[in-house]
């Protein structure tokens, strides 16, 4: 059985993981920088990279202690090298190259979104303790809705390593739409999970917000109209009114995002006659999105996989798994490979 060390530093979370070639996660160690960036209302790139530098080696040491791994057990070192914040990516890439050079192991640069796409196939001891079935790799082709703080896109996965982009956001990402709204109503940063929590006790039909590009016959998304609309809506209310109606506002705003995400995925299923799919990325943690799509899937014989919450948001296990799958195909990277802030999958 092959093992990879995965490293993820593309944004603000620092994460390392030890992953088996069948997707079993031996251990994952992550430090979230949410609290560090919270006072700034968004990620400060320089602070993010400085923290990665401070966190990374200590996390690898923790991983070694927790799993008893020795470098001889590792078959490759996989790292996110694209896309993301350049300074953050460079910390991971340079560390991975140095470790690979010192241990004479293959170095594998991984696209962050490929990591998210394979995340639903990860499993761990906790999953078997919870008696949840181990996910088997879906028969290809399958659809992948990738929804995170930086991306919102639907792909048709032809096979591992071959992804056809069907549509994507033309402005903000869904996670960004959650976070910008959360900031407006003082829910802190990143606010997606907070909005989700408050929406539980709210009425999603209380207020009506625009569903961007819902009527367009394509798989693109737009959330900028929604952002403007909620901004105008909030300006008309007093602080006290916003506070007293916050659960309803959150639920209605959330509904406008998740309804259109679900709709486009459902349209893609019909158009391409593919009834197997994954939803992945930080926003796939959203409870309302999960609820709507799980219900639809069970009523329409759709095979739907969503990662457990711990593998929805950024983590190194998904990067290690994507890396080891590349290694299985005989692929690895040259040491000349750099970091790229932008890159299509
Ligand atoms: O995948 P991820 O960890 O990082 C990126 O690659 O962007 O996604 C982070 C995003 C943030 O925008 C965060 O607000 C959002 O995922 N998020 C959620 C929830 N949990 C995290 N959005 C809606 N509902 C949630 N429960
Ligand atoms: Zn991500």
XYZ file of C-alpha atoms and ligand atoms in Angstrom:
372
model
C 0.000 0.000 0.000
C 1.424 3.381 -1.012
C 1.405 6.466 1.259
C 1.692 10.180 0.513
C 2.430 13.127 2.694
C 0.025 15.906 1.682
C 0.697 19.608 2.267
C -1.878 22.395 1.787
C -1.043 26.076 2.263
C -2.851 27.689 -0.678
C -4.930 30.115 1.365
C -5.031 30.682 5.124
C -5.242 27.167 6.609
C -1.993 25.257 7.140
C -2.571 21.516 6.811
C -0.546 18.307 6.531
C -1.800 14.732 6.208
C -0.718 11.158 5.769
C -2.939 9.380 3.224
C -3.060 5.848 1.835
C -3.545 5.133 -1.869
C -7.090 3.797 -1.270
C -8.115 7.143 0.265
C -7.718 6.174 3.921
C -6.557 9.148 5.976
C -4.087 7.996 8.627
C -4.015 11.483 10.169
C -4.509 15.111 9.282
C -3.182 18.096 11.222
C -4.596 21.537 10.430
C -4.133 24.978 11.933
C -6.879 27.412 11.042
C -5.920 31.065 10.819
C -9.534 32.289 10.983
C -9.017 34.045 14.318
C -5.819 35.735 13.086
C -7.527 37.291 10.060
C -10.905 37.961 11.701
C -10.044 41.509 12.896
C -9.201 42.465 9.283
C -12.497 41.131 7.870
C -10.626 39.077 5.273
C -7.362 37.283 4.628
C -4.197 39.387 4.773
C -1.852 37.534 2.375
C 1.423 38.483 4.083
C 0.179 37.401 7.485
C -1.105 34.129 5.991
C 2.272 33.197 4.491
C 4.179 34.201 7.625
C 1.915 31.937 9.704
C 2.373 29.028 7.278
C 6.133 29.363 7.760
C 5.680 29.202 11.529
C 3.150 26.335 11.527
C 4.240 23.925 8.856
C 7.250 22.050 10.287
C 5.618 21.753 13.700
C 2.520 20.197 12.105
C 4.669 17.642 10.272
C 6.348 16.767 13.585
C 2.885 16.319 15.173
C 1.853 14.070 12.302
C 4.959 11.945 12.795
C 4.242 11.571 16.509
C 0.590 10.678 15.927
C 1.169 8.107 13.191
C 4.675 6.786 13.875
C 5.473 7.374 10.243
C 9.081 7.368 9.191
C 10.212 8.911 5.935
C 10.914 5.438 4.468
C 7.139 4.739 4.545
C 6.334 7.679 2.308
C 6.058 7.117 -1.448
C 5.621 10.759 -2.417
C 5.218 14.302 -1.139
C 2.218 16.097 -2.627
C 1.621 19.814 -2.270
C -0.883 22.341 -3.598
C 1.089 24.409 -6.086
C -1.858 26.178 -7.785
C -4.099 28.250 -7.640
C -4.075 30.367 -4.481
C -2.252 33.181 -2.727
C 1.229 33.197 -4.205
C 3.129 33.791 -0.961
C 1.127 31.079 0.817
C 1.619 28.550 -1.982
C 5.370 29.211 -2.025
C 5.747 28.189 1.628
C 4.180 24.775 0.949
C 5.931 24.237 -2.378
C 9.388 25.124 -1.047
C 8.918 22.928 2.034
C 7.684 19.997 -0.086
C 10.604 20.302 -2.520
C 13.133 20.463 0.321
C 11.641 17.403 2.036
C 11.501 15.502 -1.260
C 15.102 16.353 -2.026
C 16.314 15.364 1.436
C 14.348 12.092 1.529
C 14.782 11.261 -2.195
C 11.012 10.874 -2.649
C 8.919 12.041 -5.624
C 7.537 15.570 -5.389
C 4.036 16.079 -6.811
C 2.425 19.487 -7.435
C -1.375 19.290 -7.131
C -4.129 21.606 -8.409
C -6.207 22.698 -5.387
C -9.518 21.937 -7.135
C -8.432 18.417 -8.070
C -7.950 17.937 -4.319
C -11.515 19.125 -3.640
C -12.869 16.816 -6.379
C -11.330 13.694 -4.800
C -12.179 14.752 -1.193
C -15.561 12.907 -1.185
C -13.672 9.603 -1.605
C -11.546 10.014 1.526
C -12.316 7.897 4.563
C -10.888 7.516 8.042
C -11.262 5.694 11.327
C -13.903 8.152 12.542
C -16.099 7.275 9.553
C -15.982 3.544 10.358
C -16.578 4.332 14.066
C -19.697 6.253 12.970
C -20.632 3.192 10.851
C -20.813 5.320 7.718
C -20.175 3.380 4.516
C -16.761 3.803 2.986
C -17.264 5.765 -0.248
C -16.261 3.914 -3.378
C -14.888 5.917 -6.275
C -17.897 6.786 -8.457
C -18.102 5.238 -11.911
C -17.023 7.796 -14.434
C -18.176 10.092 -15.851
C -19.557 11.991 -12.874
C -20.398 15.650 -12.207
C -18.571 17.732 -9.611
C -19.952 20.936 -8.112
C -16.984 22.725 -6.553
C -18.134 25.510 -4.231
C -15.634 27.305 -2.044
C -14.460 30.749 -1.019
C -12.579 31.179 -4.286
C -14.418 28.933 -6.755
C -17.871 28.027 -7.940
C -17.900 25.672 -10.907
C -19.436 22.514 -12.327
C -17.135 19.972 -13.978
C -17.786 16.794 -15.881
C -15.156 14.361 -14.633
C -14.210 12.129 -17.554
C -11.638 10.188 -15.556
C -9.198 11.011 -12.774
C -7.079 13.862 -14.156
C -9.511 14.828 -16.955
C -12.035 17.544 -16.131
C -14.356 19.384 -18.506
C -15.524 22.745 -17.180
C -19.280 23.087 -17.826
C -19.743 26.475 -16.198
C -18.461 28.710 -13.442
C -19.136 31.980 -11.664
C -18.733 35.092 -13.745
C -18.100 37.265 -10.660
C -18.027 36.262 -6.970
C -17.701 32.710 -5.661
C -20.545 31.317 -3.536
C -18.333 31.312 -0.426
C -17.425 34.927 -1.114
C -21.136 35.775 -1.337
C -21.630 34.195 2.102
C -18.578 35.917 3.580
C -19.344 39.420 2.221
C -22.903 39.226 3.528
C -21.692 37.963 6.919
C -19.386 40.953 7.138
C -22.279 43.352 6.379
C -24.314 41.951 9.263
C -21.341 41.736 11.659
C -21.098 37.953 11.751
C -17.331 38.006 11.393
C -15.023 36.360 8.907
C -15.334 33.815 7.321
C -19.050 33.914 7.907
C -20.543 31.090 5.828
C -20.881 28.698 8.759
C -22.377 31.458 10.992
C -25.001 32.355 8.368
C -25.835 28.648 8.060
C -26.240 28.365 11.836
C -28.517 31.408 12.161
C -30.565 30.396 9.124
C -31.719 27.268 10.979
C -34.171 29.342 12.991
C -35.162 31.631 10.108
C -37.754 31.556 7.323
C -36.146 31.146 3.872
C -39.256 32.569 2.166
C -39.552 35.698 4.316
C -37.558 37.936 1.974
C -36.964 37.580 -1.726
C -33.438 38.019 -3.107
C -32.401 37.610 -6.768
C -31.361 34.194 -8.117
C -28.428 35.077 -10.379
C -28.553 33.559 -13.917
C -31.188 31.049 -12.775
C -33.158 31.413 -15.995
C -30.106 31.246 -18.300
C -29.717 28.004 -20.164
C -26.097 27.484 -19.068
C -24.064 26.363 -16.057
C -22.639 29.726 -15.093
C -23.301 31.483 -11.807
C -23.458 35.117 -10.721
C -23.684 36.424 -7.176
C -22.884 40.121 -7.617
C -26.558 41.109 -8.164
C -27.465 39.332 -4.937
C -24.725 41.212 -3.103
C -26.010 44.585 -4.342
C -29.585 43.634 -3.579
C -28.902 42.652 0.045
C -26.776 45.748 0.512
C -29.680 47.991 -0.592
C -32.106 45.960 1.523
C -29.982 46.297 4.677
C -29.477 50.047 4.188
C -33.241 50.556 4.588
C -33.275 48.857 8.000
C -32.096 50.097 11.375
C -29.403 48.142 13.254
C -32.036 46.956 15.714
C -34.343 45.748 12.911
C -31.482 43.847 11.289
C -30.655 42.187 14.599
C -34.230 41.177 15.361
C -34.793 39.757 11.857
C -31.330 38.323 11.326
C -32.346 34.623 11.236
C -34.967 35.356 8.522
C -32.534 37.536 6.549
C -29.833 34.845 6.770
C -32.230 32.056 5.763
C -33.615 34.053 2.805
C -30.167 35.135 1.615
C -28.779 31.604 1.975
C -31.754 30.237 0.045
C -30.951 32.516 -2.924
C -27.437 31.040 -3.110
C -28.151 27.372 -2.510
C -31.272 27.266 -4.687
C -29.328 28.352 -7.749
C -26.420 25.995 -6.969
C -28.850 23.086 -6.741
C -30.771 24.166 -9.837
C -27.692 24.319 -12.082
C -26.488 20.929 -10.874
C -29.931 19.451 -11.520
C -29.973 20.994 -15.021
C -26.534 19.488 -15.746
C -27.795 16.052 -14.681
C -30.657 16.307 -17.162
C -28.634 17.735 -20.026
C -25.706 15.292 -19.777
C -27.757 12.338 -18.499
C -25.256 11.731 -15.721
C -26.778 10.699 -12.403
C -23.570 10.425 -10.376
C -22.088 13.464 -8.691
C -20.059 14.975 -5.906
C -20.409 18.334 -4.150
C -17.227 19.599 -2.618
C -15.411 22.678 -1.265
C -16.107 24.760 1.843
C -19.686 25.701 0.879
C -20.594 21.990 0.540
C -20.577 22.095 4.366
C -23.772 24.176 4.124
C -26.599 22.272 5.785
C -29.390 23.680 3.587
C -27.509 22.850 0.353
C -26.935 19.316 1.646
C -30.575 18.956 2.669
C -31.988 20.113 -0.702
C -29.621 17.993 -2.783
C -29.848 14.863 -0.637
C -33.661 14.936 -0.862
C -33.573 15.478 -4.623
C -30.960 12.716 -5.070
C -32.996 10.158 -3.140
C -36.164 11.022 -5.108
C -34.426 10.869 -8.483
C -32.110 7.850 -8.251
C -29.080 10.112 -8.213
C -25.878 8.864 -6.626
C -24.617 11.812 -4.591
C -21.441 12.006 -2.525
C -20.621 14.894 -0.184
C -17.514 14.728 2.009
C -17.860 14.709 5.787
C -17.574 18.281 7.108
C -13.880 17.851 7.996
C -12.999 17.185 4.331
C -15.295 19.879 2.837
C -13.060 22.789 3.766
C -9.380 23.059 2.871
C -7.311 20.132 4.147
C -4.135 18.323 3.184
C -5.720 14.861 3.036
C -7.407 15.675 -0.280
C -4.087 16.973 -1.660
C -2.199 13.847 -0.534
C -4.881 11.656 -2.131
C -4.830 13.538 -5.458
C -1.022 13.351 -5.366
C -0.912 9.622 -4.779
C -3.420 9.042 -7.590
C -1.079 10.963 -9.916
C 1.799 8.831 -8.648
C -0.214 5.679 -9.435
C -0.430 6.976 -13.030
C 3.362 7.313 -13.062
C 3.209 11.122 -12.843
C 5.293 13.345 -10.631
C 6.684 16.876 -10.889
C 10.029 18.326 -11.740
C 11.799 20.459 -9.130
C 11.506 23.374 -11.539
C 7.730 23.426 -10.916
C 6.713 26.693 -9.275
C 3.603 28.117 -7.642
C 0.826 29.685 -9.723
C -1.693 32.171 -8.329
C -4.154 31.415 -11.126
C -4.725 28.275 -13.150
C -7.772 26.565 -14.691
C -8.206 22.905 -13.848
O -12.778 25.276 0.449
P -12.550 26.339 1.466
O -12.153 25.900 2.868
O -11.454 27.368 1.021
C -11.334 27.795 -0.311
O -10.678 27.067 -1.103
O -11.911 28.867 -0.590
O -13.900 27.215 1.544
C -14.057 28.287 2.442
C -15.437 28.897 2.225
C -15.637 30.209 2.995
O -16.150 31.172 2.100
C -16.670 29.832 4.065
O -17.516 30.911 4.453
C -17.466 28.752 3.350
O -16.472 28.012 2.660
N -18.212 27.893 4.265
C -19.569 27.831 4.287
C -19.913 26.943 5.330
N -18.758 26.487 5.897
C -17.728 27.069 5.220
N -20.489 28.466 3.542
C -21.792 28.203 3.793
N -22.193 27.367 4.773
C -21.312 26.709 5.556
N -21.727 25.880 6.508
Zn -10.502 25.121 -1.154
